[in-house]
Short mmCIF file of N, CA and C in Angstrom, two decimals:
data_model
loop_
_atom_site.label_atom_id
_atom_site.label_comp_id
_atom_site.label_asym_id
_atom_site.label_seq_id
_atom_site.Cartn_x
_atom_site.Cartn_y
_atom_site.Cartn_z
N MET A 1 10.64 49.98 102.43
CA MET A 1 11.45 48.85 102.03
C MET A 1 10.86 48.22 100.77
N PRO A 2 11.63 47.39 100.13
CA PRO A 2 11.18 46.77 98.88
C PRO A 2 10.08 45.73 99.09
N ILE A 3 9.35 45.49 98.02
CA ILE A 3 8.35 44.43 98.00
C ILE A 3 9.07 43.10 97.91
N HIS A 4 8.50 42.09 98.57
CA HIS A 4 9.04 40.73 98.50
C HIS A 4 8.15 39.89 97.59
N PHE A 5 8.77 38.99 96.81
CA PHE A 5 8.04 38.18 95.83
C PHE A 5 8.22 36.69 96.06
N SER A 6 7.23 35.95 95.57
CA SER A 6 7.33 34.51 95.40
C SER A 6 7.43 34.28 93.90
N ASP A 7 8.17 33.28 93.50
CA ASP A 7 8.32 32.98 92.08
C ASP A 7 7.06 32.31 91.55
N LEU A 8 6.73 32.58 90.31
CA LEU A 8 5.67 31.88 89.61
C LEU A 8 6.32 30.99 88.56
N ASP A 9 5.67 29.90 88.23
CA ASP A 9 6.21 28.95 87.26
C ASP A 9 5.93 29.44 85.84
N VAL A 10 6.86 30.19 85.28
CA VAL A 10 6.65 30.73 83.94
C VAL A 10 6.83 29.67 82.87
N THR A 11 7.55 28.60 83.18
CA THR A 11 7.76 27.58 82.15
C THR A 11 6.44 26.92 81.75
N SER A 12 5.49 26.87 82.66
CA SER A 12 4.18 26.30 82.31
C SER A 12 3.33 27.28 81.50
N GLU A 13 3.72 28.55 81.48
CA GLU A 13 2.97 29.59 80.78
C GLU A 13 3.47 29.85 79.36
N VAL A 14 4.57 29.23 78.96
CA VAL A 14 5.17 29.57 77.69
C VAL A 14 4.87 28.58 76.56
N ASP A 15 3.89 27.72 76.75
CA ASP A 15 3.51 26.81 75.67
C ASP A 15 3.10 27.61 74.44
N GLY A 16 3.66 27.27 73.30
CA GLY A 16 3.35 27.97 72.06
C GLY A 16 4.17 29.23 71.84
N VAL A 17 5.07 29.55 72.77
CA VAL A 17 5.90 30.74 72.68
C VAL A 17 7.29 30.33 72.18
N SER A 18 7.76 31.00 71.14
CA SER A 18 9.10 30.67 70.65
C SER A 18 10.15 31.65 71.14
N SER A 19 9.72 32.88 71.51
CA SER A 19 10.67 33.85 72.04
C SER A 19 10.00 34.72 73.10
N ALA A 20 10.79 35.09 74.09
CA ALA A 20 10.27 35.90 75.19
C ALA A 20 11.29 36.96 75.57
N LEU A 21 10.76 38.13 75.90
CA LEU A 21 11.57 39.23 76.41
C LEU A 21 11.37 39.27 77.92
N ILE A 22 12.43 39.08 78.68
CA ILE A 22 12.36 39.15 80.14
C ILE A 22 12.54 40.60 80.54
N VAL A 23 11.55 41.13 81.28
CA VAL A 23 11.56 42.53 81.66
C VAL A 23 11.57 42.62 83.19
N PRO A 24 12.74 42.82 83.78
CA PRO A 24 12.79 42.92 85.24
C PRO A 24 12.64 44.35 85.73
N CYS A 25 11.80 44.52 86.71
CA CYS A 25 11.79 45.74 87.50
C CYS A 25 12.93 45.49 88.48
N ILE A 26 13.94 46.27 88.48
CA ILE A 26 15.19 45.88 89.14
C ILE A 26 15.13 45.89 90.67
N MET A 27 14.68 46.95 91.28
CA MET A 27 14.85 47.14 92.72
C MET A 27 14.26 46.01 93.57
N CYS A 28 12.98 45.83 93.52
CA CYS A 28 12.33 44.87 94.42
C CYS A 28 12.70 43.42 94.10
N PRO A 29 12.67 42.99 92.83
CA PRO A 29 13.11 41.62 92.56
C PRO A 29 14.57 41.37 92.98
N ALA A 30 15.44 42.35 92.78
CA ALA A 30 16.84 42.19 93.18
C ALA A 30 16.95 42.05 94.70
N ALA A 31 16.19 42.85 95.42
CA ALA A 31 16.21 42.74 96.89
C ALA A 31 15.67 41.39 97.33
N THR A 32 14.59 40.93 96.70
CA THR A 32 14.00 39.63 97.04
C THR A 32 15.02 38.51 96.86
N VAL A 33 15.67 38.48 95.71
CA VAL A 33 16.62 37.41 95.41
C VAL A 33 17.84 37.51 96.33
N ALA A 34 18.31 38.71 96.59
CA ALA A 34 19.47 38.87 97.49
C ALA A 34 19.14 38.38 98.90
N VAL A 35 17.95 38.72 99.39
CA VAL A 35 17.54 38.27 100.72
C VAL A 35 17.40 36.75 100.74
N ARG A 36 16.75 36.20 99.74
CA ARG A 36 16.53 34.75 99.67
C ARG A 36 17.86 34.00 99.60
N ASP A 37 18.82 34.51 98.80
CA ASP A 37 20.11 33.85 98.63
C ASP A 37 21.13 34.23 99.70
N GLN A 38 20.76 35.19 100.54
CA GLN A 38 21.66 35.71 101.58
C GLN A 38 22.98 36.18 100.98
N LYS A 39 22.85 36.97 99.92
CA LYS A 39 24.00 37.55 99.22
C LYS A 39 23.88 39.06 99.22
N PRO A 40 24.98 39.78 98.99
CA PRO A 40 24.88 41.23 98.90
C PRO A 40 23.95 41.65 97.76
N PHE A 41 23.13 42.64 98.03
CA PHE A 41 22.22 43.21 97.04
C PHE A 41 23.02 43.82 95.89
N MET A 42 24.06 44.57 96.25
CA MET A 42 24.95 45.18 95.26
C MET A 42 26.39 45.13 95.75
N GLN A 43 27.29 45.13 94.80
CA GLN A 43 28.71 45.24 95.08
C GLN A 43 29.19 46.45 94.30
N LEU A 44 29.24 47.58 94.98
CA LEU A 44 29.43 48.86 94.32
C LEU A 44 30.68 48.96 93.46
N PHE A 45 31.76 48.37 93.89
CA PHE A 45 33.01 48.51 93.14
C PHE A 45 33.19 47.42 92.09
N ARG A 46 32.34 46.41 92.10
CA ARG A 46 32.38 45.38 91.07
C ARG A 46 31.42 45.69 89.94
N SER A 47 30.22 46.07 90.30
CA SER A 47 29.20 46.33 89.29
C SER A 47 28.22 47.35 89.85
N LEU A 48 28.42 48.59 89.49
CA LEU A 48 27.67 49.70 90.06
C LEU A 48 26.19 49.67 89.70
N PHE A 49 25.83 49.11 88.54
CA PHE A 49 24.45 49.17 88.09
C PHE A 49 23.78 47.80 87.98
N LYS A 50 24.34 46.79 88.63
CA LYS A 50 23.77 45.44 88.58
C LYS A 50 23.73 44.83 89.97
N SER A 51 22.77 43.94 90.15
CA SER A 51 22.70 43.14 91.36
C SER A 51 23.06 41.71 90.96
N ALA A 52 24.18 41.21 91.44
CA ALA A 52 24.65 39.87 91.04
C ALA A 52 23.62 38.78 91.33
N PRO A 53 22.93 38.79 92.49
CA PRO A 53 21.93 37.74 92.70
C PRO A 53 20.80 37.77 91.67
N LEU A 54 20.36 38.96 91.27
CA LEU A 54 19.31 39.05 90.26
C LEU A 54 19.85 38.59 88.90
N GLU A 55 21.07 38.94 88.57
CA GLU A 55 21.66 38.50 87.31
C GLU A 55 21.72 36.97 87.25
N ARG A 56 22.08 36.31 88.36
CA ARG A 56 22.11 34.84 88.40
C ARG A 56 20.70 34.28 88.27
N TYR A 57 19.73 34.91 88.92
CA TYR A 57 18.33 34.47 88.85
C TYR A 57 17.83 34.53 87.40
N ILE A 58 18.12 35.62 86.72
CA ILE A 58 17.69 35.79 85.33
C ILE A 58 18.39 34.77 84.43
N ALA A 59 19.67 34.51 84.67
CA ALA A 59 20.40 33.52 83.88
C ALA A 59 19.78 32.13 84.05
N ALA A 60 19.38 31.79 85.28
CA ALA A 60 18.75 30.49 85.53
C ALA A 60 17.38 30.42 84.84
N LEU A 61 16.63 31.53 84.86
CA LEU A 61 15.33 31.58 84.18
C LEU A 61 15.53 31.39 82.68
N LYS A 62 16.51 32.09 82.11
CA LYS A 62 16.79 31.95 80.68
C LYS A 62 17.13 30.50 80.34
N SER A 63 17.89 29.85 81.19
CA SER A 63 18.28 28.45 80.96
C SER A 63 17.05 27.53 80.99
N ARG A 64 16.16 27.73 81.97
CA ARG A 64 14.94 26.91 82.04
C ARG A 64 14.07 27.12 80.81
N LEU A 65 13.98 28.35 80.34
CA LEU A 65 13.18 28.64 79.16
C LEU A 65 13.84 28.06 77.90
N ALA A 66 15.16 28.11 77.83
CA ALA A 66 15.87 27.52 76.69
C ALA A 66 15.61 26.01 76.63
N ASP A 67 15.55 25.38 77.79
CA ASP A 67 15.24 23.95 77.84
C ASP A 67 13.86 23.64 77.26
N LYS A 68 12.96 24.63 77.31
CA LYS A 68 11.61 24.48 76.73
C LYS A 68 11.56 24.96 75.28
N GLY A 69 12.72 25.35 74.73
CA GLY A 69 12.79 25.80 73.35
C GLY A 69 12.44 27.26 73.14
N VAL A 70 12.47 28.04 74.21
CA VAL A 70 12.12 29.46 74.12
C VAL A 70 13.40 30.30 74.07
N ARG A 71 13.53 31.08 73.00
CA ARG A 71 14.66 32.01 72.87
C ARG A 71 14.34 33.23 73.73
N THR A 72 15.31 33.70 74.50
CA THR A 72 15.07 34.82 75.41
C THR A 72 16.07 35.93 75.21
N GLU A 73 15.63 37.08 75.64
CA GLU A 73 16.44 38.29 75.66
C GLU A 73 16.00 39.06 76.90
N VAL A 74 16.87 39.88 77.46
CA VAL A 74 16.54 40.65 78.65
C VAL A 74 16.47 42.13 78.29
N PHE A 75 15.42 42.80 78.74
CA PHE A 75 15.26 44.23 78.57
C PHE A 75 15.89 44.89 79.79
N ASN A 76 17.17 45.22 79.67
CA ASN A 76 17.92 45.73 80.81
C ASN A 76 17.65 47.20 81.07
N SER A 77 17.71 47.55 82.33
CA SER A 77 17.59 48.93 82.78
C SER A 77 18.82 49.23 83.62
N ARG A 78 19.76 49.90 83.04
CA ARG A 78 21.04 50.14 83.71
C ARG A 78 21.04 51.39 84.60
N LEU A 79 20.25 52.37 84.25
CA LEU A 79 20.25 53.60 85.03
C LEU A 79 19.32 53.49 86.22
N TYR A 80 19.71 54.05 87.35
CA TYR A 80 18.94 53.90 88.58
C TYR A 80 17.49 54.35 88.44
N HIS A 81 17.24 55.44 87.72
CA HIS A 81 15.87 55.93 87.61
C HIS A 81 15.00 55.01 86.75
N GLN A 82 15.59 54.04 86.07
CA GLN A 82 14.83 53.07 85.28
C GLN A 82 14.60 51.77 86.05
N TRP A 83 15.05 51.70 87.29
CA TRP A 83 14.93 50.48 88.07
C TRP A 83 13.50 50.22 88.55
N PHE A 84 12.63 51.18 88.46
CA PHE A 84 11.26 51.05 88.93
C PHE A 84 10.32 51.14 87.73
N MET A 85 9.80 50.00 87.26
CA MET A 85 8.95 50.00 86.06
C MET A 85 7.72 50.88 86.21
N CYS A 86 7.18 50.96 87.42
CA CYS A 86 5.96 51.74 87.62
C CYS A 86 6.18 53.23 87.39
N MET A 87 7.43 53.66 87.30
CA MET A 87 7.73 55.08 87.09
C MET A 87 8.47 55.33 85.78
N TRP A 88 8.41 54.37 84.86
CA TRP A 88 9.08 54.57 83.59
C TRP A 88 8.46 55.72 82.82
N THR A 89 9.31 56.42 82.10
CA THR A 89 8.85 57.52 81.25
C THR A 89 8.13 56.95 80.03
N ALA A 90 7.43 57.82 79.32
CA ALA A 90 6.77 57.42 78.07
C ALA A 90 7.80 56.89 77.07
N ARG A 91 8.97 57.49 77.06
CA ARG A 91 10.03 57.05 76.14
C ARG A 91 10.49 55.63 76.47
N ARG A 92 10.67 55.33 77.75
CA ARG A 92 11.12 54.00 78.15
C ARG A 92 10.05 52.96 77.82
N ARG A 93 8.79 53.30 78.01
CA ARG A 93 7.68 52.40 77.68
C ARG A 93 7.62 52.15 76.18
N GLU A 94 7.91 53.16 75.40
CA GLU A 94 7.94 53.01 73.94
C GLU A 94 9.10 52.10 73.52
N GLN A 95 10.24 52.22 74.21
CA GLN A 95 11.37 51.33 73.93
C GLN A 95 10.98 49.88 74.23
N LEU A 96 10.24 49.68 75.31
CA LEU A 96 9.76 48.33 75.64
C LEU A 96 8.84 47.82 74.53
N ARG A 97 7.92 48.66 74.08
CA ARG A 97 6.98 48.26 73.04
C ARG A 97 7.73 47.82 71.78
N LYS A 98 8.73 48.59 71.38
CA LYS A 98 9.50 48.26 70.18
C LYS A 98 10.28 46.96 70.33
N ARG A 99 10.94 46.78 71.47
CA ARG A 99 11.71 45.53 71.68
C ARG A 99 10.78 44.34 71.79
N ALA A 100 9.65 44.50 72.45
CA ALA A 100 8.70 43.40 72.64
C ALA A 100 8.08 42.96 71.32
N SER A 101 8.01 43.85 70.34
CA SER A 101 7.41 43.50 69.05
C SER A 101 8.19 42.40 68.34
N GLN A 102 9.41 42.14 68.78
CA GLN A 102 10.25 41.10 68.20
C GLN A 102 10.06 39.75 68.90
N HIS A 103 9.12 39.68 69.86
CA HIS A 103 8.93 38.48 70.68
C HIS A 103 7.45 38.11 70.76
N ASP A 104 7.22 36.85 71.13
CA ASP A 104 5.85 36.35 71.31
C ASP A 104 5.30 36.72 72.69
N ALA A 105 6.19 36.86 73.66
CA ALA A 105 5.74 37.11 75.03
C ALA A 105 6.74 37.99 75.77
N VAL A 106 6.24 38.63 76.80
CA VAL A 106 7.05 39.41 77.73
C VAL A 106 6.85 38.78 79.10
N ILE A 107 7.94 38.49 79.79
CA ILE A 107 7.88 37.95 81.15
C ILE A 107 8.30 39.05 82.09
N VAL A 108 7.37 39.50 82.93
CA VAL A 108 7.62 40.61 83.84
C VAL A 108 8.07 40.06 85.19
N LEU A 109 9.21 40.53 85.67
CA LEU A 109 9.68 40.21 87.01
C LEU A 109 9.44 41.46 87.84
N GLY A 110 8.34 41.48 88.56
CA GLY A 110 7.98 42.66 89.34
C GLY A 110 6.58 42.52 89.90
N CYS A 111 6.10 43.61 90.44
CA CYS A 111 4.79 43.63 91.11
C CYS A 111 3.66 43.84 90.10
N ASP A 112 2.46 43.93 90.62
CA ASP A 112 1.28 44.15 89.79
C ASP A 112 1.39 45.45 89.00
N SER A 113 2.00 46.46 89.59
CA SER A 113 2.15 47.74 88.90
C SER A 113 3.14 47.62 87.74
N ALA A 114 4.20 46.84 87.92
CA ALA A 114 5.16 46.60 86.84
C ALA A 114 4.47 45.86 85.70
N THR A 115 3.66 44.87 86.04
CA THR A 115 2.92 44.12 85.02
C THR A 115 1.96 45.04 84.28
N GLU A 116 1.32 45.95 85.00
CA GLU A 116 0.41 46.91 84.37
C GLU A 116 1.16 47.84 83.42
N THR A 117 2.37 48.23 83.79
CA THR A 117 3.19 49.06 82.91
C THR A 117 3.44 48.34 81.60
N ALA A 118 3.79 47.05 81.68
CA ALA A 118 4.03 46.27 80.47
C ALA A 118 2.75 46.11 79.66
N ARG A 119 1.64 45.79 80.33
CA ARG A 119 0.37 45.62 79.61
C ARG A 119 -0.03 46.90 78.89
N GLU A 120 0.12 48.02 79.55
CA GLU A 120 -0.22 49.30 78.95
C GLU A 120 0.66 49.59 77.72
N ALA A 121 1.96 49.33 77.86
CA ALA A 121 2.88 49.59 76.76
C ALA A 121 2.61 48.67 75.57
N LEU A 122 2.07 47.48 75.85
CA LEU A 122 1.89 46.47 74.80
C LEU A 122 0.44 46.27 74.41
N GLU A 123 -0.46 47.13 74.86
CA GLU A 123 -1.89 46.88 74.66
C GLU A 123 -2.29 46.77 73.19
N ALA A 124 -1.60 47.41 72.29
CA ALA A 124 -1.96 47.36 70.87
C ALA A 124 -1.23 46.24 70.13
N SER A 125 -0.46 45.45 70.86
CA SER A 125 0.31 44.39 70.21
C SER A 125 -0.28 43.02 70.54
N SER A 126 0.21 42.01 69.85
CA SER A 126 -0.24 40.64 70.12
C SER A 126 0.69 39.93 71.09
N CYS A 127 1.62 40.66 71.65
CA CYS A 127 2.60 40.10 72.58
C CYS A 127 1.92 39.76 73.91
N ARG A 128 2.10 38.54 74.35
CA ARG A 128 1.50 38.08 75.60
C ARG A 128 2.33 38.54 76.80
N VAL A 129 1.67 38.99 77.87
CA VAL A 129 2.35 39.41 79.09
C VAL A 129 2.19 38.30 80.12
N ILE A 130 3.33 37.83 80.63
CA ILE A 130 3.35 36.74 81.62
C ILE A 130 3.97 37.26 82.90
N GLU A 131 3.29 37.05 84.01
CA GLU A 131 3.84 37.45 85.31
C GLU A 131 4.83 36.39 85.78
N GLY A 132 6.01 36.84 86.17
CA GLY A 132 7.05 35.92 86.64
C GLY A 132 7.17 35.85 88.14
N MET A 133 6.54 36.81 88.83
CA MET A 133 6.61 36.86 90.29
C MET A 133 5.28 37.33 90.85
N LYS A 134 5.03 36.96 92.11
CA LYS A 134 3.81 37.35 92.79
C LYS A 134 4.19 38.00 94.12
N VAL A 135 3.53 39.10 94.45
CA VAL A 135 3.80 39.82 95.70
C VAL A 135 3.46 38.91 96.88
N SER A 136 4.40 38.81 97.83
CA SER A 136 4.16 38.01 99.03
C SER A 136 4.34 38.80 100.31
N GLY A 137 4.71 40.08 100.21
CA GLY A 137 4.86 40.91 101.39
C GLY A 137 5.83 42.05 101.14
N ILE A 138 6.26 42.65 102.22
CA ILE A 138 7.24 43.73 102.16
C ILE A 138 8.45 43.31 102.99
N ILE A 139 9.63 43.59 102.46
CA ILE A 139 10.85 43.25 103.18
C ILE A 139 11.11 44.32 104.24
N ASN A 140 11.23 43.88 105.48
CA ASN A 140 11.61 44.76 106.59
C ASN A 140 13.01 44.32 106.98
N ALA A 141 13.99 45.19 106.80
CA ALA A 141 15.37 44.79 107.02
C ALA A 141 16.20 46.00 107.41
N GLN A 142 17.40 45.71 107.84
CA GLN A 142 18.37 46.75 108.12
C GLN A 142 19.36 46.79 106.96
N LEU A 143 19.50 47.94 106.34
CA LEU A 143 20.45 48.11 105.26
C LEU A 143 21.84 48.15 105.86
N ASN A 144 22.77 47.43 105.25
CA ASN A 144 24.11 47.33 105.79
C ASN A 144 25.11 47.54 104.67
N PHE A 145 26.14 48.31 104.96
CA PHE A 145 27.23 48.55 104.02
C PHE A 145 28.51 48.03 104.65
N HIS A 146 29.21 47.15 103.92
CA HIS A 146 30.50 46.71 104.42
C HIS A 146 31.51 46.69 103.30
N LEU A 147 32.74 46.95 103.68
CA LEU A 147 33.82 47.02 102.71
C LEU A 147 34.04 45.66 102.08
N PRO A 148 34.36 45.60 100.84
CA PRO A 148 34.77 46.66 99.93
C PRO A 148 33.63 47.26 99.09
N GLY A 149 32.53 47.56 99.66
CA GLY A 149 31.44 48.19 98.91
C GLY A 149 30.21 47.33 98.74
N ASN A 150 30.04 46.34 99.62
CA ASN A 150 28.86 45.48 99.54
C ASN A 150 27.68 46.12 100.26
N VAL A 151 26.54 46.14 99.61
CA VAL A 151 25.29 46.61 100.21
C VAL A 151 24.43 45.38 100.42
N SER A 152 24.04 45.14 101.69
CA SER A 152 23.27 43.95 102.04
C SER A 152 22.08 44.32 102.89
N PHE A 153 21.18 43.36 103.03
CA PHE A 153 20.03 43.49 103.93
C PHE A 153 20.23 42.50 105.07
N ASN A 154 20.15 42.98 106.30
CA ASN A 154 20.31 42.13 107.48
C ASN A 154 19.04 42.13 108.31
N ASN A 155 18.90 41.12 109.16
CA ASN A 155 17.75 40.99 110.06
C ASN A 155 16.43 41.12 109.30
N CYS A 156 16.31 40.37 108.24
CA CYS A 156 15.16 40.48 107.34
C CYS A 156 13.94 39.73 107.86
N ARG A 157 12.81 40.38 107.66
CA ARG A 157 11.50 39.76 107.91
C ARG A 157 10.61 40.12 106.73
N ILE A 158 9.70 39.24 106.43
CA ILE A 158 8.72 39.52 105.38
C ILE A 158 7.42 39.87 106.08
N VAL A 159 6.96 41.09 105.85
CA VAL A 159 5.74 41.60 106.50
C VAL A 159 4.59 41.48 105.49
N PRO A 160 3.50 40.80 105.88
CA PRO A 160 2.37 40.69 104.95
C PRO A 160 1.77 42.07 104.66
N ILE A 161 1.19 42.20 103.50
CA ILE A 161 0.53 43.45 103.13
C ILE A 161 -0.93 43.33 103.52
N SER A 162 -1.39 44.22 104.38
CA SER A 162 -2.77 44.18 104.84
C SER A 162 -3.72 44.36 103.67
N GLY A 163 -4.69 43.45 103.56
CA GLY A 163 -5.72 43.57 102.53
C GLY A 163 -5.24 43.35 101.13
N HIS A 164 -4.02 42.80 100.95
CA HIS A 164 -3.51 42.59 99.59
C HIS A 164 -4.47 41.71 98.81
N GLY A 165 -4.85 42.19 97.64
CA GLY A 165 -5.77 41.45 96.79
C GLY A 165 -7.21 41.87 96.96
N GLN A 166 -7.55 42.55 98.06
CA GLN A 166 -8.93 42.93 98.30
C GLN A 166 -9.33 44.17 97.52
N GLU A 167 -8.35 44.99 97.16
CA GLU A 167 -8.67 46.25 96.50
C GLU A 167 -8.33 46.24 95.02
N GLU A 168 -8.15 45.05 94.44
CA GLU A 168 -7.79 44.98 93.03
C GLU A 168 -8.87 45.66 92.18
N GLY A 169 -8.41 46.35 91.20
CA GLY A 169 -9.32 47.02 90.29
C GLY A 169 -9.77 48.39 90.74
N MET A 170 -9.45 48.76 91.97
CA MET A 170 -9.87 50.07 92.47
C MET A 170 -8.92 51.13 91.94
N VAL A 171 -9.49 52.23 91.51
CA VAL A 171 -8.71 53.36 91.04
C VAL A 171 -9.04 54.55 91.92
N HIS A 172 -8.02 55.21 92.42
CA HIS A 172 -8.22 56.37 93.31
C HIS A 172 -7.93 57.64 92.57
#
């Protein structure tokens, strides 16, 4: 099941930033927001490659950042195989590097691995990487499909990750 996140206050992290590229890892953040809002994760016949709850979440984030004077843009991943930042190809990472070069900061919506993907892609740049979410567990739920094409999560529980944070920095 997907990772569950808690939001981090990115507005306090953007002091001195005039523009930011929001980079969402789609799957887990979309599941988190859908579960939290109790809305369908996807509506297959309305928008095959978007999660409406995540789109609303990103729009609200953009609005909060605009209120702080930060111009934003979203690095969208429309294809399913691009929904997981930790598995992006070298080409996709290069696309991120090029788009990020037009901004002062990148705000990552995803797990530690997604943030590492962004840091690695941007290591030679002066672009700041800001974490927008923090791992808080794993979503345990029943996947449900109901007409007219809504995919939802039911009977959701957030399961803590054993030892989360204890093995940071370890490479296997």
